[in-house]
Amino acid sequence: MARTLKLRAYAKVNLGLEVLGLRDDGYHELRTLFQTIDLHDDVVLRLQPRGVSVRCDHPLVPQDATNLAARAAEALRAYGRVPTGVAIEIRKRIPVGGGLGGGSSNAAAVLMGLDRLWRLGLGPDGLSRLARRLGADVPYFLLGGTALGLARGDEVYPLRRQLRAHVVLVDPGIHVSTARVFARLDTRLTPREKSNSIYYFVSRELEGSGAYRFLQNDLEEAALEEAPALREHAGRIRAVLLREGACLAALSGSGSNYFGLFENARPAQRACAALAAEGRTALVGRTLTLEQYRDAWGRARNR
Ligand code: C5P
């Protein structure tokens, strides 16, 4: 029986995000478009006789039972009544507090990895309830690719048309708390039932006529208020991305990372170089489709 598994936990961006209102459970009703990108953390799972432990090379990531990946392992262990434990090792590449879902992705990778190592046979469907309890973004990472997120963002539907694009990711190096951005939003929330930007996008996209101009991120203004230093960067980053031909330049989730989406590699590389020349941390990557996400998962290595 395999005892060790090495896997990739990918980042996501939100191509669009609409906040529709406040829910009874204190969360917000969302409509969002998730997209996996190929930036990833490395997660190594090693079965051990007892207990869940976690190590991470990033100073802002907790290395105790509060770590979301450790909580995922603990939850699955209790659910599956598994007698053995696991040591989790995370090598971070996804910025922390950047709106890229790194913590949620790590947790989902742990669920899927341990489902395999512990031979529980739950699969993404069987894991989705546990995932939901861990965090609103975790269920999405059981699926990946281009997907619509409803309710708290935890009701996830893959889109038939999966995007293939080049992505420039810009990390202003500012840590933004998602909970605080949502809380700030509450003081100014107006009902948005009529907001349909993501639906416009999805229907136009199905016709194959790129409709990025419909997309918006309702968290951006609150994020810029929460992190005033980010505002100084936002305008310039967006301007460079658009100047170099991005079809979409937006904040991901509650920030702080901005991204640009490009149909071709060259302009994406030019944008990345221009941003780097200004002293910014930028990288070029690609989107992953649902199928590519599944393939990457299939290639996870036992050691
Ligand atoms: O679920 P997760 O712990 O990732 O969410 C972080 C915080 O973001 C929550 O504590 C909540 O304050 C806020 N949130 C929200 N509505 C959502 C998702 C997240 O208010 N749909």
mmCIF file of C-alpha atoms and ligand atoms in Angstrom:
data_model
loop_
_atom_site.group_PDB
_atom_site.id
_atom_site.type_symbol
_atom_site.label_atom_id
_atom_site.label_comp_id
_atom_site.label_asym_id
_atom_site.label_seq_id
_atom_site.Cartn_x
_atom_site.Cartn_y
_atom_site.Cartn_z
ATOM 1 C CA MET A 1 0.000 0.000 0.000
ATOM 2 C CA ALA A 2 1.335 3.441 -0.988
ATOM 3 C CA ARG A 3 2.450 5.558 1.929
ATOM 4 C CA THR A 4 3.497 8.801 0.255
ATOM 5 C CA LEU A 5 1.876 11.015 -2.339
ATOM 6 C CA LYS A 6 3.177 14.186 -3.952
ATOM 7 C CA LEU A 7 0.637 16.484 -5.558
ATOM 8 C CA ARG A 8 0.148 19.944 -6.942
ATOM 9 C CA ALA A 9 -2.335 22.353 -5.416
ATOM 10 C CA TYR A 10 -3.194 24.932 -8.085
ATOM 11 C CA ALA A 11 -4.257 28.552 -7.675
ATOM 12 C CA LYS A 12 -7.468 30.093 -8.974
ATOM 13 C CA VAL A 13 -8.513 33.523 -10.092
ATOM 14 C CA ASN A 14 -12.041 34.884 -10.062
ATOM 15 C CA LEU A 15 -12.782 36.094 -13.582
ATOM 16 C CA GLY A 16 -15.820 37.856 -12.145
ATOM 17 C CA LEU A 17 -17.453 38.073 -8.739
ATOM 18 C CA GLU A 18 -20.881 39.444 -7.850
ATOM 19 C CA VAL A 19 -22.083 39.851 -4.292
ATOM 20 C CA LEU A 20 -25.857 39.470 -4.316
ATOM 21 C CA GLY A 21 -26.605 39.997 -0.625
ATOM 22 C CA LEU A 22 -26.093 38.859 2.937
ATOM 23 C CA ARG A 23 -27.261 35.353 3.909
ATOM 24 C CA ASP A 24 -28.832 34.187 7.165
ATOM 25 C CA ASP A 25 -25.637 32.286 8.027
ATOM 26 C CA GLY A 26 -23.585 35.499 7.930
ATOM 27 C CA TYR A 27 -21.930 34.597 4.627
ATOM 28 C CA HIS A 28 -22.633 36.371 1.367
ATOM 29 C CA GLU A 29 -24.630 35.105 -1.550
ATOM 30 C CA LEU A 30 -22.237 35.082 -4.494
ATOM 31 C CA ARG A 31 -22.102 34.493 -8.175
ATOM 32 C CA THR A 32 -18.543 33.987 -9.301
ATOM 33 C CA LEU A 33 -16.567 32.537 -12.188
ATOM 34 C CA PHE A 34 -13.617 30.492 -11.017
ATOM 35 C CA GLN A 35 -10.639 29.710 -13.220
ATOM 36 C CA THR A 36 -7.660 27.484 -12.359
ATOM 37 C CA ILE A 37 -4.205 28.751 -13.306
ATOM 38 C CA ASP A 38 -1.025 26.704 -13.465
ATOM 39 C CA LEU A 39 0.721 28.389 -10.527
ATOM 40 C CA HIS A 40 0.821 25.747 -7.795
ATOM 41 C CA ASP A 41 2.011 24.780 -4.327
ATOM 42 C CA ASP A 42 3.575 21.346 -3.814
ATOM 43 C CA VAL A 43 1.908 19.172 -1.217
ATOM 44 C CA VAL A 44 3.520 15.976 0.065
ATOM 45 C CA LEU A 45 1.487 13.546 2.166
ATOM 46 C CA ARG A 46 3.300 10.897 4.216
ATOM 47 C CA LEU A 47 1.301 8.418 6.204
ATOM 48 C CA GLN A 48 2.456 8.100 9.811
ATOM 49 C CA PRO A 49 1.238 5.884 12.644
ATOM 50 C CA ARG A 50 -0.683 8.558 14.492
ATOM 51 C CA GLY A 51 -1.761 12.184 14.402
ATOM 52 C CA VAL A 52 -1.888 14.920 11.772
ATOM 53 C CA SER A 53 1.085 17.258 11.479
ATOM 54 C CA VAL A 54 1.830 20.039 9.001
ATOM 55 C CA ARG A 55 4.958 21.839 7.880
ATOM 56 C CA CYS A 56 5.117 24.797 5.527
ATOM 57 C CA ASP A 57 8.001 26.928 4.295
ATOM 58 C CA HIS A 58 5.997 30.198 4.420
ATOM 59 C CA PRO A 59 6.168 32.289 7.608
ATOM 60 C CA LEU A 60 2.524 33.415 7.438
ATOM 61 C CA VAL A 61 1.113 29.891 7.209
ATOM 62 C CA PRO A 62 0.264 28.281 10.580
ATOM 63 C CA GLN A 63 2.030 24.991 11.287
ATOM 64 C CA ASP A 64 -0.454 23.652 13.813
ATOM 65 C CA ALA A 65 -3.976 22.213 13.929
ATOM 66 C CA THR A 66 -5.479 25.539 12.768
ATOM 67 C CA ASN A 67 -3.915 25.101 9.318
ATOM 68 C CA LEU A 68 -6.757 24.460 6.864
ATOM 69 C CA ALA A 69 -4.900 21.521 5.268
ATOM 70 C CA ALA A 70 -4.446 19.933 8.720
ATOM 71 C CA ARG A 71 -8.126 20.517 9.466
ATOM 72 C CA ALA A 72 -9.019 18.845 6.165
ATOM 73 C CA ALA A 73 -6.957 15.768 7.087
ATOM 74 C CA GLU A 74 -8.448 15.662 10.589
ATOM 75 C CA ALA A 75 -11.999 15.946 9.232
ATOM 76 C CA LEU A 76 -11.479 13.175 6.690
ATOM 77 C CA ARG A 77 -9.811 10.945 9.251
ATOM 78 C CA ALA A 78 -12.764 11.289 11.614
ATOM 79 C CA TYR A 79 -15.281 10.808 8.806
ATOM 80 C CA GLY A 80 -13.555 7.702 7.427
ATOM 81 C CA ARG A 81 -12.643 6.376 10.924
ATOM 82 C CA VAL A 82 -9.059 5.997 9.760
ATOM 83 C CA PRO A 83 -6.631 4.707 12.395
ATOM 84 C CA THR A 84 -3.427 6.115 10.809
ATOM 85 C CA GLY A 85 -2.193 9.708 10.733
ATOM 86 C CA VAL A 86 -0.447 11.863 8.132
ATOM 87 C CA ALA A 87 2.427 14.326 7.919
ATOM 88 C CA ILE A 88 1.658 17.142 5.475
ATOM 89 C CA GLU A 89 4.411 19.187 3.894
ATOM 90 C CA ILE A 90 3.538 22.283 1.867
ATOM 91 C CA ARG A 91 5.913 24.169 -0.376
ATOM 92 C CA LYS A 92 4.308 27.548 -1.029
ATOM 93 C CA ARG A 93 4.410 29.339 -4.337
ATOM 94 C CA ILE A 94 0.893 30.758 -4.302
ATOM 95 C CA PRO A 95 0.936 34.143 -2.519
ATOM 96 C CA VAL A 96 -0.743 34.074 0.901
ATOM 97 C CA GLY A 97 -3.679 36.453 1.378
ATOM 98 C CA GLY A 98 -3.613 37.140 -2.327
ATOM 99 C CA GLY A 99 -7.145 36.099 -3.358
ATOM 100 C CA LEU A 100 -5.788 33.078 -5.229
ATOM 101 C CA GLY A 101 -7.292 30.383 -2.999
ATOM 102 C CA GLY A 102 -3.988 28.836 -1.916
ATOM 103 C CA GLY A 103 -5.177 27.667 1.501
ATOM 104 C CA SER A 104 -8.412 26.251 0.077
ATOM 105 C CA SER A 105 -6.511 24.511 -2.714
ATOM 106 C CA ASN A 106 -4.088 22.938 -0.227
ATOM 107 C CA ALA A 107 -7.067 21.652 1.777
ATOM 108 C CA ALA A 108 -8.757 20.175 -1.306
ATOM 109 C CA ALA A 109 -5.486 18.520 -2.377
ATOM 110 C CA VAL A 110 -5.199 16.937 1.073
ATOM 111 C CA LEU A 111 -8.775 15.631 0.855
ATOM 112 C CA MET A 112 -8.225 14.113 -2.591
ATOM 113 C CA GLY A 113 -4.774 12.783 -1.735
ATOM 114 C CA LEU A 114 -5.851 11.130 1.485
ATOM 115 C CA ASP A 115 -8.968 9.732 -0.164
ATOM 116 C CA ARG A 116 -6.513 7.888 -2.383
ATOM 117 C CA LEU A 117 -3.865 6.964 0.228
ATOM 118 C CA TRP A 118 -6.463 5.802 2.732
ATOM 119 C CA ARG A 119 -8.463 4.051 -0.017
ATOM 120 C CA LEU A 120 -11.735 5.597 1.047
ATOM 121 C CA GLY A 121 -13.116 5.792 -2.497
ATOM 122 C CA LEU A 122 -15.189 8.913 -1.833
ATOM 123 C CA GLY A 123 -14.164 10.875 -4.946
ATOM 124 C CA PRO A 124 -14.971 14.557 -5.486
ATOM 125 C CA ASP A 125 -18.703 14.012 -4.906
ATOM 126 C CA GLY A 126 -18.192 12.136 -1.667
ATOM 127 C CA LEU A 127 -15.706 14.753 -0.457
ATOM 128 C CA SER A 128 -17.766 17.817 -1.302
ATOM 129 C CA ARG A 129 -19.696 17.997 2.001
ATOM 130 C CA LEU A 130 -16.500 17.908 4.034
ATOM 131 C CA ALA A 131 -14.949 20.441 1.654
ATOM 132 C CA ARG A 132 -17.852 22.838 2.108
ATOM 133 C CA ARG A 133 -17.456 22.825 5.873
ATOM 134 C CA LEU A 134 -13.785 23.743 5.564
ATOM 135 C CA GLY A 135 -14.312 26.864 3.469
ATOM 136 C CA ALA A 136 -16.387 28.373 0.698
ATOM 137 C CA ASP A 137 -13.693 27.932 -1.989
ATOM 138 C CA VAL A 138 -12.680 24.375 -1.114
ATOM 139 C CA PRO A 139 -15.402 22.542 -3.137
ATOM 140 C CA TYR A 140 -14.292 24.353 -6.294
ATOM 141 C CA PHE A 141 -10.813 22.863 -5.964
ATOM 142 C CA LEU A 142 -12.239 19.338 -6.035
ATOM 143 C CA LEU A 143 -13.254 20.162 -9.602
ATOM 144 C CA GLY A 144 -11.037 22.890 -11.144
ATOM 145 C CA GLY A 145 -11.132 24.474 -14.621
ATOM 146 C CA THR A 146 -13.661 27.126 -15.607
ATOM 147 C CA ALA A 147 -16.639 26.911 -13.265
ATOM 148 C CA LEU A 148 -19.550 28.926 -11.976
ATOM 149 C CA GLY A 149 -19.791 29.269 -8.191
ATOM 150 C CA LEU A 150 -23.155 30.020 -6.580
ATOM 151 C CA ALA A 151 -24.513 30.294 -3.003
ATOM 152 C CA ARG A 152 -21.436 30.935 -0.804
ATOM 153 C CA GLY A 153 -19.305 30.105 -3.859
ATOM 154 C CA ASP A 154 -19.445 26.493 -2.719
ATOM 155 C CA GLU A 155 -22.092 25.312 -5.168
ATOM 156 C CA VAL A 156 -19.961 24.700 -8.219
ATOM 157 C CA TYR A 157 -20.932 24.042 -11.845
ATOM 158 C CA PRO A 158 -18.332 23.410 -14.554
ATOM 159 C CA LEU A 159 -18.851 25.425 -17.726
ATOM 160 C CA ARG A 160 -19.162 23.591 -20.983
ATOM 161 C CA ARG A 161 -16.765 26.012 -22.643
ATOM 162 C CA GLN A 162 -13.475 25.860 -20.754
ATOM 163 C CA LEU A 163 -11.216 28.867 -21.217
ATOM 164 C CA ARG A 164 -7.737 28.556 -22.656
ATOM 165 C CA ALA A 165 -5.724 31.686 -22.112
ATOM 166 C CA HIS A 166 -2.433 33.107 -20.905
ATOM 167 C CA VAL A 167 -2.421 34.776 -17.534
ATOM 168 C CA VAL A 168 -0.191 37.448 -16.075
ATOM 169 C CA LEU A 169 -0.348 37.471 -12.308
ATOM 170 C CA VAL A 170 0.796 40.534 -10.376
ATOM 171 C CA ASP A 171 1.471 40.225 -6.661
ATOM 172 C CA PRO A 172 1.636 43.590 -4.876
ATOM 173 C CA GLY A 173 2.880 41.699 -1.807
ATOM 174 C CA ILE A 174 0.033 42.949 0.383
ATOM 175 C CA HIS A 175 -1.886 40.556 2.617
ATOM 176 C CA VAL A 176 -5.647 41.179 2.505
ATOM 177 C CA SER A 177 -8.101 39.482 4.890
ATOM 178 C CA THR A 178 -11.130 38.125 3.016
ATOM 179 C CA ALA A 179 -13.345 38.310 6.108
ATOM 180 C CA ARG A 180 -12.507 41.998 6.568
ATOM 181 C CA VAL A 181 -13.201 42.864 2.959
ATOM 182 C CA PHE A 182 -16.634 41.211 3.176
ATOM 183 C CA ALA A 183 -17.319 42.984 6.493
ATOM 184 C CA ARG A 184 -16.431 46.330 4.939
ATOM 185 C CA LEU A 185 -18.770 45.600 2.071
ATOM 186 C CA ASP A 186 -21.710 45.151 4.459
ATOM 187 C CA THR A 187 -21.734 48.791 5.403
ATOM 188 C CA ARG A 188 -22.449 49.732 1.801
ATOM 189 C CA LEU A 189 -24.286 46.717 0.426
ATOM 190 C CA THR A 190 -27.212 47.453 -1.809
ATOM 191 C CA PRO A 191 -29.386 44.662 -3.201
ATOM 192 C CA ARG A 192 -28.068 43.496 -6.527
ATOM 193 C CA GLU A 193 -30.757 41.155 -7.831
ATOM 194 C CA LYS A 194 -30.528 42.775 -11.217
ATOM 195 C CA SER A 195 -26.802 42.134 -11.581
ATOM 196 C CA ASN A 196 -26.337 39.618 -14.326
ATOM 197 C CA SER A 197 -22.861 40.276 -15.592
ATOM 198 C CA ILE A 198 -21.659 36.693 -15.162
ATOM 199 C CA TYR A 199 -24.707 35.289 -16.898
ATOM 200 C CA TYR A 200 -24.169 37.703 -19.797
ATOM 201 C CA PHE A 201 -20.601 36.527 -19.973
ATOM 202 C CA VAL A 202 -21.468 32.842 -19.875
ATOM 203 C CA SER A 203 -24.105 33.087 -22.583
ATOM 204 C CA ARG A 204 -21.858 35.149 -24.887
ATOM 205 C CA GLU A 205 -18.912 32.888 -24.200
ATOM 206 C CA LEU A 206 -20.972 29.904 -25.220
ATOM 207 C CA GLU A 207 -21.378 31.609 -28.571
ATOM 208 C CA GLY A 208 -17.588 31.916 -28.649
ATOM 209 C CA SER A 209 -17.451 35.701 -28.829
ATOM 210 C CA GLY A 210 -15.317 36.688 -25.790
ATOM 211 C CA ALA A 211 -17.405 38.916 -23.563
ATOM 212 C CA TYR A 212 -14.995 39.864 -20.838
ATOM 213 C CA ARG A 213 -16.232 43.432 -20.729
ATOM 214 C CA PHE A 214 -19.300 42.204 -18.871
ATOM 215 C CA LEU A 215 -17.298 40.935 -15.930
ATOM 216 C CA GLN A 216 -16.781 42.810 -12.679
ATOM 217 C CA ASN A 217 -15.501 42.176 -9.163
ATOM 218 C CA ASP A 218 -17.828 43.596 -6.517
ATOM 219 C CA LEU A 219 -15.152 43.146 -3.827
ATOM 220 C CA GLU A 220 -12.597 45.442 -5.432
ATOM 221 C CA GLU A 221 -13.700 48.759 -3.949
ATOM 222 C CA ALA A 222 -13.968 47.273 -0.453
ATOM 223 C CA ALA A 223 -10.538 45.628 -0.873
ATOM 224 C CA LEU A 224 -8.997 48.971 -1.875
ATOM 225 C CA GLU A 225 -10.544 50.612 1.188
ATOM 226 C CA GLU A 226 -9.295 47.788 3.388
ATOM 227 C CA ALA A 227 -5.769 48.030 1.963
ATOM 228 C CA PRO A 228 -5.175 51.661 0.925
ATOM 229 C CA ALA A 229 -1.625 50.803 -0.165
ATOM 230 C CA LEU A 230 -3.142 48.561 -2.830
ATOM 231 C CA ARG A 231 -4.936 51.487 -4.432
ATOM 232 C CA GLU A 232 -1.598 53.050 -5.346
ATOM 233 C CA HIS A 233 -0.740 49.942 -7.386
ATOM 234 C CA ALA A 234 -4.158 49.078 -8.800
ATOM 235 C CA GLY A 235 -4.518 51.762 -11.441
ATOM 236 C CA ARG A 236 -1.033 51.320 -12.818
ATOM 237 C CA ILE A 237 -1.160 47.516 -12.919
ATOM 238 C CA ARG A 238 -4.474 47.554 -14.748
ATOM 239 C CA ALA A 239 -3.243 50.201 -17.177
ATOM 240 C CA VAL A 240 -0.146 48.190 -18.149
ATOM 241 C CA LEU A 241 -2.129 44.964 -18.569
ATOM 242 C CA LEU A 242 -4.717 46.656 -20.786
ATOM 243 C CA ARG A 243 -2.101 48.578 -22.775
ATOM 244 C CA GLU A 244 -0.403 45.287 -23.640
ATOM 245 C CA GLY A 245 -3.704 43.850 -24.844
ATOM 246 C CA ALA A 246 -5.287 41.992 -21.918
ATOM 247 C CA CYS A 247 -8.902 41.055 -22.667
ATOM 248 C CA LEU A 248 -9.543 41.197 -18.919
ATOM 249 C CA ALA A 249 -7.581 42.924 -16.132
ATOM 250 C CA ALA A 250 -9.047 42.400 -12.681
ATOM 251 C CA LEU A 251 -8.540 41.826 -8.988
ATOM 252 C CA SER A 252 -8.840 38.177 -7.955
ATOM 253 C CA GLY A 253 -11.311 37.502 -5.135
ATOM 254 C CA SER A 254 -10.739 39.868 -2.218
ATOM 255 C CA GLY A 255 -7.195 40.578 -3.480
ATOM 256 C CA SER A 256 -4.464 41.544 -3.331
ATOM 257 C CA ASN A 257 -3.337 39.937 -6.594
ATOM 258 C CA TYR A 258 -4.343 41.389 -9.929
ATOM 259 C CA PHE A 259 -4.280 39.387 -13.123
ATOM 260 C CA GLY A 260 -4.513 39.941 -16.839
ATOM 261 C CA LEU A 261 -5.947 37.447 -19.297
ATOM 262 C CA PHE A 262 -4.418 37.259 -22.784
ATOM 263 C CA GLU A 263 -5.356 35.237 -25.817
ATOM 264 C CA ASN A 264 -1.731 35.027 -26.991
ATOM 265 C CA ALA A 265 1.572 34.318 -25.285
ATOM 266 C CA ARG A 266 3.644 37.209 -26.699
ATOM 267 C CA PRO A 267 1.574 40.102 -25.330
ATOM 268 C CA ALA A 268 1.357 38.300 -21.990
ATOM 269 C CA GLN A 269 5.152 38.051 -21.866
ATOM 270 C CA ARG A 270 5.468 41.716 -22.834
ATOM 271 C CA ALA A 271 3.064 42.771 -20.077
ATOM 272 C CA CYS A 272 4.932 40.659 -17.550
ATOM 273 C CA ALA A 273 8.276 42.171 -18.588
ATOM 274 C CA ALA A 274 6.869 45.721 -18.427
ATOM 275 C CA LEU A 275 5.516 45.135 -14.914
ATOM 276 C CA ALA A 276 8.767 43.522 -13.779
ATOM 277 C CA ALA A 277 10.689 46.508 -15.170
ATOM 278 C CA GLU A 278 8.676 48.671 -12.749
ATOM 279 C CA GLY A 279 9.957 46.509 -9.910
ATOM 280 C CA ARG A 280 6.751 44.486 -9.529
ATOM 281 C CA THR A 281 6.446 40.784 -8.836
ATOM 282 C CA ALA A 282 4.782 39.381 -11.945
ATOM 283 C CA LEU A 283 4.690 36.002 -13.630
ATOM 284 C CA VAL A 284 3.179 34.502 -16.760
ATOM 285 C CA GLY A 285 1.155 31.330 -16.676
ATOM 286 C CA ARG A 286 -1.743 29.601 -18.340
ATOM 287 C CA THR A 287 -5.261 28.665 -17.457
ATOM 288 C CA LEU A 288 -6.060 25.008 -16.848
ATOM 289 C CA THR A 289 -9.244 23.452 -18.154
ATOM 290 C CA LEU A 290 -11.291 20.991 -16.138
ATOM 291 C CA GLU A 291 -9.738 18.183 -18.154
ATOM 292 C CA GLN A 292 -6.175 19.445 -17.646
ATOM 293 C CA TYR A 293 -6.856 19.781 -13.918
ATOM 294 C CA ARG A 294 -8.053 16.178 -13.789
ATOM 295 C CA ASP A 295 -5.043 14.995 -15.780
ATOM 296 C CA ALA A 296 -2.648 16.776 -13.415
ATOM 297 C CA TRP A 297 -4.413 15.092 -10.555
ATOM 298 C CA GLY A 298 -4.073 11.712 -12.271
ATOM 299 C CA ARG A 299 -0.328 12.324 -12.601
ATOM 300 C CA ALA A 300 0.111 12.856 -8.830
ATOM 301 C CA ARG A 301 2.938 10.553 -7.867
ATOM 302 C CA ASN A 302 3.112 7.846 -5.271
ATOM 303 C CA ARG A 303 6.580 7.514 -3.864
HETATM 304 O O1 C5P B 1 -15.156 30.228 3.761
HETATM 305 P P1 C5P B 1 -13.895 30.972 4.010
HETATM 306 O O2 C5P B 1 -13.356 30.724 5.396
HETATM 307 O O3 C5P B 1 -12.858 30.804 2.967
HETATM 308 O O4 C5P B 1 -14.289 32.516 3.972
HETATM 309 C C1 C5P B 1 -13.499 33.500 4.570
HETATM 310 C C2 C5P B 1 -14.393 34.640 5.038
HETATM 311 O O5 C5P B 1 -14.938 35.323 3.922
HETATM 312 C C3 C5P B 1 -15.583 34.182 5.836
HETATM 313 O O6 C5P B 1 -15.293 34.120 7.207
HETATM 314 C C4 C5P B 1 -16.625 35.247 5.555
HETATM 315 O O7 C5P B 1 -16.419 36.337 6.413
HETATM 316 C C5 C5P B 1 -16.279 35.714 4.151
HETATM 317 N N1 C5P B 1 -17.155 35.130 3.111
HETATM 318 C C6 C5P B 1 -18.443 35.588 2.983
HETATM 319 N N2 C5P B 1 -19.262 35.067 2.016
HETATM 320 C C7 C5P B 1 -18.803 34.107 1.176
HETATM 321 C C8 C5P B 1 -17.483 33.631 1.280
HETATM 322 C C9 C5P B 1 -16.681 34.163 2.261
HETATM 323 O O8 C5P B 1 -18.878 36.472 3.743
HETATM 324 N N3 C5P B 1 -19.628 33.630 0.248
#
